[in-house]
Coordinates of C-alpha atoms (C1' of nucleotides) in Angstrom, one line a residue:
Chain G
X375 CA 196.8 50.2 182.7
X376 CA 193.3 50.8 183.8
X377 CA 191.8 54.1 182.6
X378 CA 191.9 56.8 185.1
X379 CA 188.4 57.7 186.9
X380 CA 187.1 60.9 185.1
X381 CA 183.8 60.0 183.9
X382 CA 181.9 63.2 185.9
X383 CA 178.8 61.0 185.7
X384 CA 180.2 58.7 188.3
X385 CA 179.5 61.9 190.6
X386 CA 176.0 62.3 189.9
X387 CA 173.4 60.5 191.9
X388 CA 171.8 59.1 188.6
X389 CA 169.2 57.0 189.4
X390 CA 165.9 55.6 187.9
X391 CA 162.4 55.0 189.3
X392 CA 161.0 51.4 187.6
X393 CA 157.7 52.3 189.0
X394 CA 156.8 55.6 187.8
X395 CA 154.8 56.1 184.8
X396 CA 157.6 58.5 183.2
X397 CA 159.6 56.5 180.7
X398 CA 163.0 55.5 181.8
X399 CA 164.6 57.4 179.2
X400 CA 163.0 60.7 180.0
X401 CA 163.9 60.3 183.8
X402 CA 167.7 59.7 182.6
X403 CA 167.8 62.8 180.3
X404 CA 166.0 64.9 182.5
X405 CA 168.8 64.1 185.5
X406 CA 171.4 64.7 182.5
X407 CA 170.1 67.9 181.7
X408 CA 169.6 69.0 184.9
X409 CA 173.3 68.2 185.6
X410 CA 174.2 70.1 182.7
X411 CA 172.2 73.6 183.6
X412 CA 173.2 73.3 187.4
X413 CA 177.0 73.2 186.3
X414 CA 177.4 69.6 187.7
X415 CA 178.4 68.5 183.9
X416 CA 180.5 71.4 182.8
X417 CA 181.1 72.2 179.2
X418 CA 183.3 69.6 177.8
X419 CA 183.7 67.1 179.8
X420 CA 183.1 63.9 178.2
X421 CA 180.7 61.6 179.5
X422 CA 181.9 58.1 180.0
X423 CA 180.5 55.8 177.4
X424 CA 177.1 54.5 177.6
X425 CA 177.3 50.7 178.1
X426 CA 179.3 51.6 181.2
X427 CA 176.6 54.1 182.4
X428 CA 173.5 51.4 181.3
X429 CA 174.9 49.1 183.2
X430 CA 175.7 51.5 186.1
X431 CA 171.5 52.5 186.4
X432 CA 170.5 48.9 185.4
X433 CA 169.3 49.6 182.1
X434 CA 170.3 48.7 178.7
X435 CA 172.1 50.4 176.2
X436 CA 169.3 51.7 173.7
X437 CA 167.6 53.0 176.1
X438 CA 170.7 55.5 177.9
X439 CA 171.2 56.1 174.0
X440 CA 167.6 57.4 174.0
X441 CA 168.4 60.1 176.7
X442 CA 171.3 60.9 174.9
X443 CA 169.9 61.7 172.1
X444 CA 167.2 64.1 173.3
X445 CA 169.6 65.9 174.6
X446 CA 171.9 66.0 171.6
X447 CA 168.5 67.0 169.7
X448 CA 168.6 69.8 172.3
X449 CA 172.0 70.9 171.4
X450 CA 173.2 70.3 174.8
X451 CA 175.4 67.3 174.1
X452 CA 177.9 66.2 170.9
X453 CA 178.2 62.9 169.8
X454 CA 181.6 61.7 168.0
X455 CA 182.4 58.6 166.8
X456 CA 185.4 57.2 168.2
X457 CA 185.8 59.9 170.5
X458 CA 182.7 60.0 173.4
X459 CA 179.8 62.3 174.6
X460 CA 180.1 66.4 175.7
X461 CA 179.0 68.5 176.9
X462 CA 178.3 71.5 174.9
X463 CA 180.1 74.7 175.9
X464 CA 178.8 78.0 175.7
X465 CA 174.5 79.4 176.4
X466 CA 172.1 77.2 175.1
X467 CA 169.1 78.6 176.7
X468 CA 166.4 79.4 174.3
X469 CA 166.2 77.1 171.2
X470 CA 163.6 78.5 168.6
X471 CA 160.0 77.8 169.2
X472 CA 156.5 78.7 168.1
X473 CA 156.5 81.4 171.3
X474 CA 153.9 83.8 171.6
X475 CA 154.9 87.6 171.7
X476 CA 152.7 86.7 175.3
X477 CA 154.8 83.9 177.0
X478 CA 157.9 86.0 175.6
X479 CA 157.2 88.7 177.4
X480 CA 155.6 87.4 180.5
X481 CA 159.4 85.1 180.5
X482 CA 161.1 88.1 180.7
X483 CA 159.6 89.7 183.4
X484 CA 157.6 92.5 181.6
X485 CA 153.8 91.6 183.0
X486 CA 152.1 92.0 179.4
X487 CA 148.6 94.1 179.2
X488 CA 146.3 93.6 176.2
X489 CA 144.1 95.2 174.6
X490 CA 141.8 93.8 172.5
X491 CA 140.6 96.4 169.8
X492 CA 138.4 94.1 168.1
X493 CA 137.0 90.4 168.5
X494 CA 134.2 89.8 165.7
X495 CA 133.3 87.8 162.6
X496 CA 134.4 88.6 158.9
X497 CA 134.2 87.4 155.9
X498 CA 138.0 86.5 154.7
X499 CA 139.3 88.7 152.0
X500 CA 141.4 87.3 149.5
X501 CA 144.8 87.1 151.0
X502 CA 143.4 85.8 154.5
X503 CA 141.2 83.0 152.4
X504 CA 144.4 81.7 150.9
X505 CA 146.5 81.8 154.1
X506 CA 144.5 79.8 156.1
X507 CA 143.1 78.0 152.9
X508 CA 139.3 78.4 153.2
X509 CA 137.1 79.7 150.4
X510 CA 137.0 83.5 149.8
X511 CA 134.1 85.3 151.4
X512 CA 133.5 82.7 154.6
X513 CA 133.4 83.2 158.3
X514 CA 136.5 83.9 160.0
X515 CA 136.8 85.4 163.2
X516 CA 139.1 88.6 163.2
X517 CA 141.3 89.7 166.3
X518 CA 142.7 92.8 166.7
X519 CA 145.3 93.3 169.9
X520 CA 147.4 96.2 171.2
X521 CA 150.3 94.4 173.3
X522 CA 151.7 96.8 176.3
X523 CA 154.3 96.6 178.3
X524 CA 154.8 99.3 181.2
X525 CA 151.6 100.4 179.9
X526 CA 153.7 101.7 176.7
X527 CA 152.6 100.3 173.3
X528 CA 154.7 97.7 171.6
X529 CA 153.0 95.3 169.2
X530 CA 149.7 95.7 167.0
X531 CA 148.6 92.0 166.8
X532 CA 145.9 91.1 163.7
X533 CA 144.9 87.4 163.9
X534 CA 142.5 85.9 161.9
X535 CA 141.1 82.4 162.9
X536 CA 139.1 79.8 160.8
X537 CA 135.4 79.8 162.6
X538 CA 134.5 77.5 164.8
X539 CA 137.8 76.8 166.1
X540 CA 137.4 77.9 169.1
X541 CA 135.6 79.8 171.1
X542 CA 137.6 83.8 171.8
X543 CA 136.4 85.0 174.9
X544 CA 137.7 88.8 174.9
X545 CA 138.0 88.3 178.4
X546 CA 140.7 85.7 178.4
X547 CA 142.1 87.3 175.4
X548 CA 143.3 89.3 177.6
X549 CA 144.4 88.1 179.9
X550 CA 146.7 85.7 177.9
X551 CA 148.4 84.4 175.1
X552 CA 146.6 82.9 171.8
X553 CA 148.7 80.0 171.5
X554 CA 147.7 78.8 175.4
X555 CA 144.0 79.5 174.4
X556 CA 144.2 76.9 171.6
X557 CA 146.1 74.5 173.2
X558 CA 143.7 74.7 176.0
X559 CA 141.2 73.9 173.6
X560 CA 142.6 70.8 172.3
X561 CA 143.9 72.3 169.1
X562 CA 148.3 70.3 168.6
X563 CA 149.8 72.8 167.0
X564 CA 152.8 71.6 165.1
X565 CA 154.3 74.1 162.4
X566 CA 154.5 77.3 161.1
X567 CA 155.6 79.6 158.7
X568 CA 156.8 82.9 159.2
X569 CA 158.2 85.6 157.2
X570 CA 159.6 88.4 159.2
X571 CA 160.5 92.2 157.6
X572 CA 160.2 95.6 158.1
X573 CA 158.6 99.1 156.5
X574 CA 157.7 102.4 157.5
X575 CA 154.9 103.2 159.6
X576 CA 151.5 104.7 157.9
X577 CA 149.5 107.2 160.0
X578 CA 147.2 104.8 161.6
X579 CA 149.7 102.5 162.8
X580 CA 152.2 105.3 164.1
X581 CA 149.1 106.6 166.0
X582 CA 147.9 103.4 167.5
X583 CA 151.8 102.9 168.7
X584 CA 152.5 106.3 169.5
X585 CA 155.1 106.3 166.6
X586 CA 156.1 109.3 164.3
X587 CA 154.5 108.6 160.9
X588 CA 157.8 106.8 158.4
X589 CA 159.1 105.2 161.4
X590 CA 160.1 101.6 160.9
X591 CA 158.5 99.0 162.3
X592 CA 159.1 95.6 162.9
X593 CA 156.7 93.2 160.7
X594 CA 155.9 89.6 161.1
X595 CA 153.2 87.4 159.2
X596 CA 152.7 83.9 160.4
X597 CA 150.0 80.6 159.2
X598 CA 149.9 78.1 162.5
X599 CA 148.8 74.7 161.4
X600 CA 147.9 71.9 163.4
X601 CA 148.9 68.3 163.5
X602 CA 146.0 67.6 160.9
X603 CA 147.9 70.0 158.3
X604 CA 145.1 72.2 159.2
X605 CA 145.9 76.5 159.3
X606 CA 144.4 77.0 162.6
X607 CA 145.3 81.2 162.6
X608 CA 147.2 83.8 160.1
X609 CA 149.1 86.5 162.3
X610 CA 150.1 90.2 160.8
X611 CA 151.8 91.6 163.7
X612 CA 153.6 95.2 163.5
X613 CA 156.1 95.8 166.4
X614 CA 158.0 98.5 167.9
X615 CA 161.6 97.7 167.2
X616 CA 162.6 99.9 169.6
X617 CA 160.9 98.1 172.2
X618 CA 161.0 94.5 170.7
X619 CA 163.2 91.9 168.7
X620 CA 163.2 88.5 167.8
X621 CA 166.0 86.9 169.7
X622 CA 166.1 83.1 169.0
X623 CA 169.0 80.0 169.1
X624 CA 168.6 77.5 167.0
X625 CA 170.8 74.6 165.6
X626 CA 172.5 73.4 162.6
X627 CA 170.5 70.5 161.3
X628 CA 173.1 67.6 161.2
Chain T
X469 CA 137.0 40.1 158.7
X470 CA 139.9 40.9 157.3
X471 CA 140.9 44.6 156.9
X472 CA 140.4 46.5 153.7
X473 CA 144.0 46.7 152.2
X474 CA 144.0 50.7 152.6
X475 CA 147.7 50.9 153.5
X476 CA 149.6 53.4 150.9
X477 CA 152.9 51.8 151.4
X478 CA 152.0 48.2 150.0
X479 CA 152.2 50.7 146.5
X480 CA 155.2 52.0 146.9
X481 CA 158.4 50.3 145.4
X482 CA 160.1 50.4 148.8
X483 CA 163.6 48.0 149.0
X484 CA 166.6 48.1 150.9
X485 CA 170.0 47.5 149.9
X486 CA 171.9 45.8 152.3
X487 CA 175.1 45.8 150.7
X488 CA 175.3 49.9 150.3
X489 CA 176.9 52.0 153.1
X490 CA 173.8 53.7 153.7
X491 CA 172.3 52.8 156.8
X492 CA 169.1 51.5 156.7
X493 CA 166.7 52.6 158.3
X494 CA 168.3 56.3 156.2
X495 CA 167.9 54.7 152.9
X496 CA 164.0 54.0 154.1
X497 CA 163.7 57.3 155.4
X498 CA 164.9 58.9 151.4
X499 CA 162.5 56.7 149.9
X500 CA 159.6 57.5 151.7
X501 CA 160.4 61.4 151.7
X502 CA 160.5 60.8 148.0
X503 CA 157.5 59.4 147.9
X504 CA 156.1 62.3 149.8
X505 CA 157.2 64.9 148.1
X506 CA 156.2 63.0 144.9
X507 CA 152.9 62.4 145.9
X508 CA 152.5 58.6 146.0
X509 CA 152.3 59.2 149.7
X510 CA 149.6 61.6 149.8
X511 CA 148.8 64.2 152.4
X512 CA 146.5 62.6 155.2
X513 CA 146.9 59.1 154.4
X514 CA 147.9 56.3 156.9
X515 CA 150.5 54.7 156.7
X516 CA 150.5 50.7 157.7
X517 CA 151.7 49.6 160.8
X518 CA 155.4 49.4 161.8
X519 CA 155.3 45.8 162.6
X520 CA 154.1 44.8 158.6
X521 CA 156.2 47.6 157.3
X522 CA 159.0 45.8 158.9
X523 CA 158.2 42.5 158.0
X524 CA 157.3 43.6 154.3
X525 CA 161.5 45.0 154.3
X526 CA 163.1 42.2 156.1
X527 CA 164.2 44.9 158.4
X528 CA 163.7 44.7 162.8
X529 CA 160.8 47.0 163.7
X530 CA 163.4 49.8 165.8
X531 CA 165.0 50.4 162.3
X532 CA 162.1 50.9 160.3
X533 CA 160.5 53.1 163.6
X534 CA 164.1 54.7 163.3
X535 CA 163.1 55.5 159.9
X536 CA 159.7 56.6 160.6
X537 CA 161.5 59.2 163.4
X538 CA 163.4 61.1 161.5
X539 CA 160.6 62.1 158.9
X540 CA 158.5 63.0 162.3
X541 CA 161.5 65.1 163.2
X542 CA 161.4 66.7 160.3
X543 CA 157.1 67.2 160.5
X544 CA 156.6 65.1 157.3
X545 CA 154.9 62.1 159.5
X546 CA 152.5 62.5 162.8
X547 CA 152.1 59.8 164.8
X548 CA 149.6 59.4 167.2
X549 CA 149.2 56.5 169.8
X550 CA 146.1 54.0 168.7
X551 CA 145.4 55.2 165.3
X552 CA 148.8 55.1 163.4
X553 CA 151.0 57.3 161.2
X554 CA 149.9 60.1 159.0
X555 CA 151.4 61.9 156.1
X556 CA 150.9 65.6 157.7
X557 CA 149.4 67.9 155.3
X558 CA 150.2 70.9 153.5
X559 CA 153.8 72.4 152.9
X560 CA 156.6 71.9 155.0
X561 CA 159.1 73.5 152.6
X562 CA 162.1 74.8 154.1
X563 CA 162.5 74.2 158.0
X564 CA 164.3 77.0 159.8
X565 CA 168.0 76.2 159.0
X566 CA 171.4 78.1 159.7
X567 CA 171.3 79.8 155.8
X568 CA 173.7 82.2 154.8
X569 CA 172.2 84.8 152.6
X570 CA 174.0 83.6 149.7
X571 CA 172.4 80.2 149.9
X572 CA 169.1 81.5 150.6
X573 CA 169.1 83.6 147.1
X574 CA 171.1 81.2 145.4
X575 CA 168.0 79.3 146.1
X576 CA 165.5 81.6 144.7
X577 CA 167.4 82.0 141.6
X578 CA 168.7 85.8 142.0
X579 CA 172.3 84.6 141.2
X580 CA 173.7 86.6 144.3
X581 CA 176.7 88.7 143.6
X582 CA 179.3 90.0 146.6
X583 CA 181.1 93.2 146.2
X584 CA 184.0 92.8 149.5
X585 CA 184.3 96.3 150.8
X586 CA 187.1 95.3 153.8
X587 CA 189.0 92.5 154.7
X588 CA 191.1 92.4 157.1
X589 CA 192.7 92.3 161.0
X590 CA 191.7 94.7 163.7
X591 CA 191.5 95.0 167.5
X592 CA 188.3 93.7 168.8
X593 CA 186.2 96.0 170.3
X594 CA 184.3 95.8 173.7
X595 CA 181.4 94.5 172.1
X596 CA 183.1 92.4 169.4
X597 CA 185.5 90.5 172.4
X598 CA 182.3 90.1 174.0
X599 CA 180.7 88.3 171.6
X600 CA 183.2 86.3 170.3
X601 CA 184.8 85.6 173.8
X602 CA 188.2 86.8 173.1
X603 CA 190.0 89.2 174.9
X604 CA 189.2 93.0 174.1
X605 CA 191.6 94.4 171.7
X606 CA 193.0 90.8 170.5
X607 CA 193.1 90.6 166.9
X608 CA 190.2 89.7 165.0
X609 CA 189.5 89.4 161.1
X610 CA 186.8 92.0 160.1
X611 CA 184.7 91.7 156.6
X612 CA 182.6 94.2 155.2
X613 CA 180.6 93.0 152.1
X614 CA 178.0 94.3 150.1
X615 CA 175.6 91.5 148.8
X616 CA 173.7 92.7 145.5
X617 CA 170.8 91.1 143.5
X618 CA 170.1 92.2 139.8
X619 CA 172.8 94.6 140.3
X620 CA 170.8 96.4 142.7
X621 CA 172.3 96.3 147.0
X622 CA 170.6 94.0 148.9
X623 CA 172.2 94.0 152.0
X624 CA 175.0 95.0 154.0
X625 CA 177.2 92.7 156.0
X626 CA 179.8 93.3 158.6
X627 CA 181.2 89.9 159.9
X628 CA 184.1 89.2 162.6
X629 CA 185.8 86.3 162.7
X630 CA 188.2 84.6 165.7
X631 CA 191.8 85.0 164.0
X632 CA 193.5 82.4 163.1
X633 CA 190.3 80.3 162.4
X634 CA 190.0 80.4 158.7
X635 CA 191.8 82.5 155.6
X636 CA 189.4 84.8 154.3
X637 CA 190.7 85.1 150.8
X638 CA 188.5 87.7 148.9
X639 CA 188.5 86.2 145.4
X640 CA 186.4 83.1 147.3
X641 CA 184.4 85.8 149.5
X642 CA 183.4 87.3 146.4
X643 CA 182.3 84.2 144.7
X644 CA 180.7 82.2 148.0
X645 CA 178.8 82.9 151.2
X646 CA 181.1 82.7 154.3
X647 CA 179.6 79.6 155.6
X648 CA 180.3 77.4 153.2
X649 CA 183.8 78.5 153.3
X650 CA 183.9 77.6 156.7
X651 CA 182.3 74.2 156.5
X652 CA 185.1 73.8 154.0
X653 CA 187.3 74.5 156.2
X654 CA 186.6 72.0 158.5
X655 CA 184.9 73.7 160.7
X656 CA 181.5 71.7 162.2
X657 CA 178.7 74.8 162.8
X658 CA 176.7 73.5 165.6
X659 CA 174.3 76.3 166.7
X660 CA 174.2 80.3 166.5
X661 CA 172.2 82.9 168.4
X662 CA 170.3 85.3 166.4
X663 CA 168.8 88.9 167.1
X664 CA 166.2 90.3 164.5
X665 CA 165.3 94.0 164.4
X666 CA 165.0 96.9 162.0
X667 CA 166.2 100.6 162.8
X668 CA 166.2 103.8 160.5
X669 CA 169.3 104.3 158.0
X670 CA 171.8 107.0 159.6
X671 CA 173.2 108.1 156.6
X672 CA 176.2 106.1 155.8
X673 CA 174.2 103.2 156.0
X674 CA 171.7 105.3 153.2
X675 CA 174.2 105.9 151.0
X676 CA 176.0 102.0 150.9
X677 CA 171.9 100.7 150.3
X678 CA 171.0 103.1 148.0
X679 CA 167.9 103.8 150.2
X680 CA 167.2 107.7 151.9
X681 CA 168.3 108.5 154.8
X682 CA 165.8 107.4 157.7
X683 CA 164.4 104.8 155.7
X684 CA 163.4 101.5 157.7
X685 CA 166.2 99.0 158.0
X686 CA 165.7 95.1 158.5
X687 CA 168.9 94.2 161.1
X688 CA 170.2 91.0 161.9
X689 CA 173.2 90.2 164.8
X690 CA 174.2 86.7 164.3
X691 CA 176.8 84.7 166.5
X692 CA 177.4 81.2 165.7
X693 CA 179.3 78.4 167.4
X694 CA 180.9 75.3 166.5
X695 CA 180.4 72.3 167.5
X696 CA 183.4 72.2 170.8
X697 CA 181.3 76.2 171.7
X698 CA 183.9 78.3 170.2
X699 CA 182.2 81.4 169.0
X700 CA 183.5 81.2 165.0
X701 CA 181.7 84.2 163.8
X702 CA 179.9 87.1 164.9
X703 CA 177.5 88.8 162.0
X704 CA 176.0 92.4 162.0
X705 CA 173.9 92.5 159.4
X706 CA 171.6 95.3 157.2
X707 CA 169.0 94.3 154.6
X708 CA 166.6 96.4 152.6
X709 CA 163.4 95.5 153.6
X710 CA 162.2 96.2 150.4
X711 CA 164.5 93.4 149.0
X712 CA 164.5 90.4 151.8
X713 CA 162.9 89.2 154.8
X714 CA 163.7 86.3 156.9
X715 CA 161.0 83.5 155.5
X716 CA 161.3 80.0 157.2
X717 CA 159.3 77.4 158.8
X718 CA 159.4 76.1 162.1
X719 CA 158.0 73.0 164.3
X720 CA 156.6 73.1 167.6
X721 CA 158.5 70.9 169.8
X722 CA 156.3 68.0 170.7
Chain P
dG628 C1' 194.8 47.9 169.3
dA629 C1' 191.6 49.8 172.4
dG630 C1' 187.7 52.3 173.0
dT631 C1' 184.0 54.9 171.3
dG632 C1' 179.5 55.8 169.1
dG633 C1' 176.5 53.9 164.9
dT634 C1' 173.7 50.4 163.4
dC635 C1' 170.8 46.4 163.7
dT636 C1' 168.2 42.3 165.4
dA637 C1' 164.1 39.6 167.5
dG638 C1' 161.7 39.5 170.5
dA639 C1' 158.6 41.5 174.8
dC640 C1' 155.0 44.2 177.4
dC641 C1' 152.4 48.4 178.1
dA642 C1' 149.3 52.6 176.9
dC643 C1' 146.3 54.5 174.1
dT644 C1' 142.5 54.8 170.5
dG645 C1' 138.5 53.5 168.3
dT646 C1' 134.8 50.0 167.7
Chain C
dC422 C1' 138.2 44.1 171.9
dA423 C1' 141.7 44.5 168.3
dG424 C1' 145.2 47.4 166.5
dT425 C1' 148.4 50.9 167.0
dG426 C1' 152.5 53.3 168.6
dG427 C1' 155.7 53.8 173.0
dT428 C1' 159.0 51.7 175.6
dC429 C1' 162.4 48.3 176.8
dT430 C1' 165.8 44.4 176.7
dA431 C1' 170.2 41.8 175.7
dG432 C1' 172.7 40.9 172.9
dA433 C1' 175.7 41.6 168.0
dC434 C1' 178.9 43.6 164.5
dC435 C1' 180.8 47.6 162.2
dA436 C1' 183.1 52.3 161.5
dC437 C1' 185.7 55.7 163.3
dT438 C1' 189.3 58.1 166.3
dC439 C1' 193.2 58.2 168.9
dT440 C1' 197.5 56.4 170.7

DNA sequence: GAGTGGTCTAGACCACTGT
DNA sequence: CAGTGGTCTAGACCACTCT
């Protein structure tokens, strides 16, 4: 008895250009995922299986099971053995990344303002010599932000950046986010660490974010490295948490 | 002229075992993590090319690149197009992972210790049926816990879980985190969607924490899915922020 | 037993990097 | 220019799941 037609990819107009510079496998899981966020592929249907779809677009099998991949990295699709491909129910929309209080806001709508309090040359203390692993006493540049949104307060943002980096222009501080500055200069950013907390406000911070003094904030202290294993900035960032939280998705490492 | 043997690999006692169930390219993968975090493979240095690698194993160049992958996916290894594969430096300790707190201070050594407060069935609330998309005033399982540390309250953690899912029996509450009680239950965790804040105590959270009342609060609202979407769990959860923060480490997508 | 994904091979050509 | 990783092919066999 042949196996009834319910493959949904049969209804997608999957297709593949040979001559564009994009690798094949990119074009397939970009149509895939586009599929999947347009509701085209709805949660838990089961793809057919891939020799049937290489064949379909002309390609061969390791390469459909590249696409596939990427997008189970994603956590849009599951993979069982013996079973067949689906799609994931259920909101995947943001997984975790290195995001920028900046791109955050600007994502949701809120038209960030900065201030930038301080843009100068230090020498690193102690703690901010061992976070970005530099000797005690050298140049670092030191960046001091207020982050607004509807021209209310929410984030004091203390960077410090090894010297010579890059140049910090306080005008394009300004006008956007850190992270785009450095990748604009070249710098690959590739991991970080972060520990995230909370304490109560002391006078100077409740005054520079119109809090009461005691209040609790919303603490965060991150070292950015580079590809190179380089620490390329150390963050201390104090927010509002009445005006800001760290919302995040991220997925269970098989 | 030939090239100066500089490749770090040709030192390594790397072999395969073609008879084990391990695949392959996972039991090259193990050994040259090992080797990493041993420090044969030191931070920086290059490793030889994929082709010789391959040649050196017996092994087909896509599984020793599958190898090579998965240590990139996990930031061990850069690789960059032209120049060849580098051990990235500095610490990549503990990638962001779905942790319960239980495993994260088993892991520091504080031998963790779980006091259940509730356990038992109610009527999902509004917000409860929201997030675990059930039907408002279906029955639910709701756990209160209280997780100490040297005998002092760490945090507080109220947890609701689909009914029916899983038998919450307090004894193994007591002596596990709620996780790995799930994983043993069969269930496949495939993401979760996290919300990190801090508030002030009101004063029944004060009194539970041992902290005063209006003291800053470190807040976490967890739900996680499985791997077919179901919501299994939705967490609301209190630390001291004078006990725990969130610490992890995460990659930038490339 | 049929169908699926998981693994593996032995090649090939291209794109990019640095000399 | 030589050497590297990036992509791709056309097969093969195995392990697992479901009926």
């Amino acid at each position: 008895m042949p196996k009834p037609e319910t493959d949904p990819t049969t209804q997608l107009d999957l297709r593949v250009d040979r001559s564009s510079p994009v690798p094949l496998y990119f074009q397939l899981s970009q149509q895939l995922e586009a599929a999947i966020e347009h509701g085209s592929l709805t949660p838990g249907s089961l793809l057919g299986n891939e020799i049937e779809l290489a064949a379909r677009l002309g390609l061969s099998r390791p390469t459909v099971r590249q696409a596939i991949q990427s997008l189970v990295d994603k956590g849009l699709l599951v993979r069982r053995r013996g079973v067949g491909t689906q799609v994931v129910h259920s909101q995947v929309k943001r997984p975790l990344e290195l995001s920028s209080l900046f791109d955050d806001l600007e994502a949701a709508g809120q038209r960030p303002a900065t201030t930038v309090l301080l843009n100068t040359v230090v020498a690193a203390s102690a703690e901010i010599a061992a976070a970005l692993a530099v000797a005690e006493g050298s140049e670092v540049h030191r960046v001091e932000r207020l982050r607004l949104a509807h021209g209310e307060p929410m984030a004091y943002l203390c960077n410090h950046l090894p010297s010579g980096l890059l140049d910090l222009d306080t005008g394009q501080l300004e006008a956007t986010g850190l992270y785009r500055l450095m990748r604009a200069a070249g710098i690959t950013l590739h991991s970080a660490r972060q520990s995230i907390g909370a304490r109560a406000a002391v006078p100077a911070e409740a005054e520079r974010l119109a809090e009461e003094e005691g209040a609790p904030l919303l603490t965060m202290q991150r070292t950015t490295f580079d590809d190179t294993g380089r620490a390329v900035e150390f963050g201390d960032h104090i927010y509002r948490p009445t005006r800001y939280s760290f919302e995040f998705q991220l997925l269970v490492r098989p």
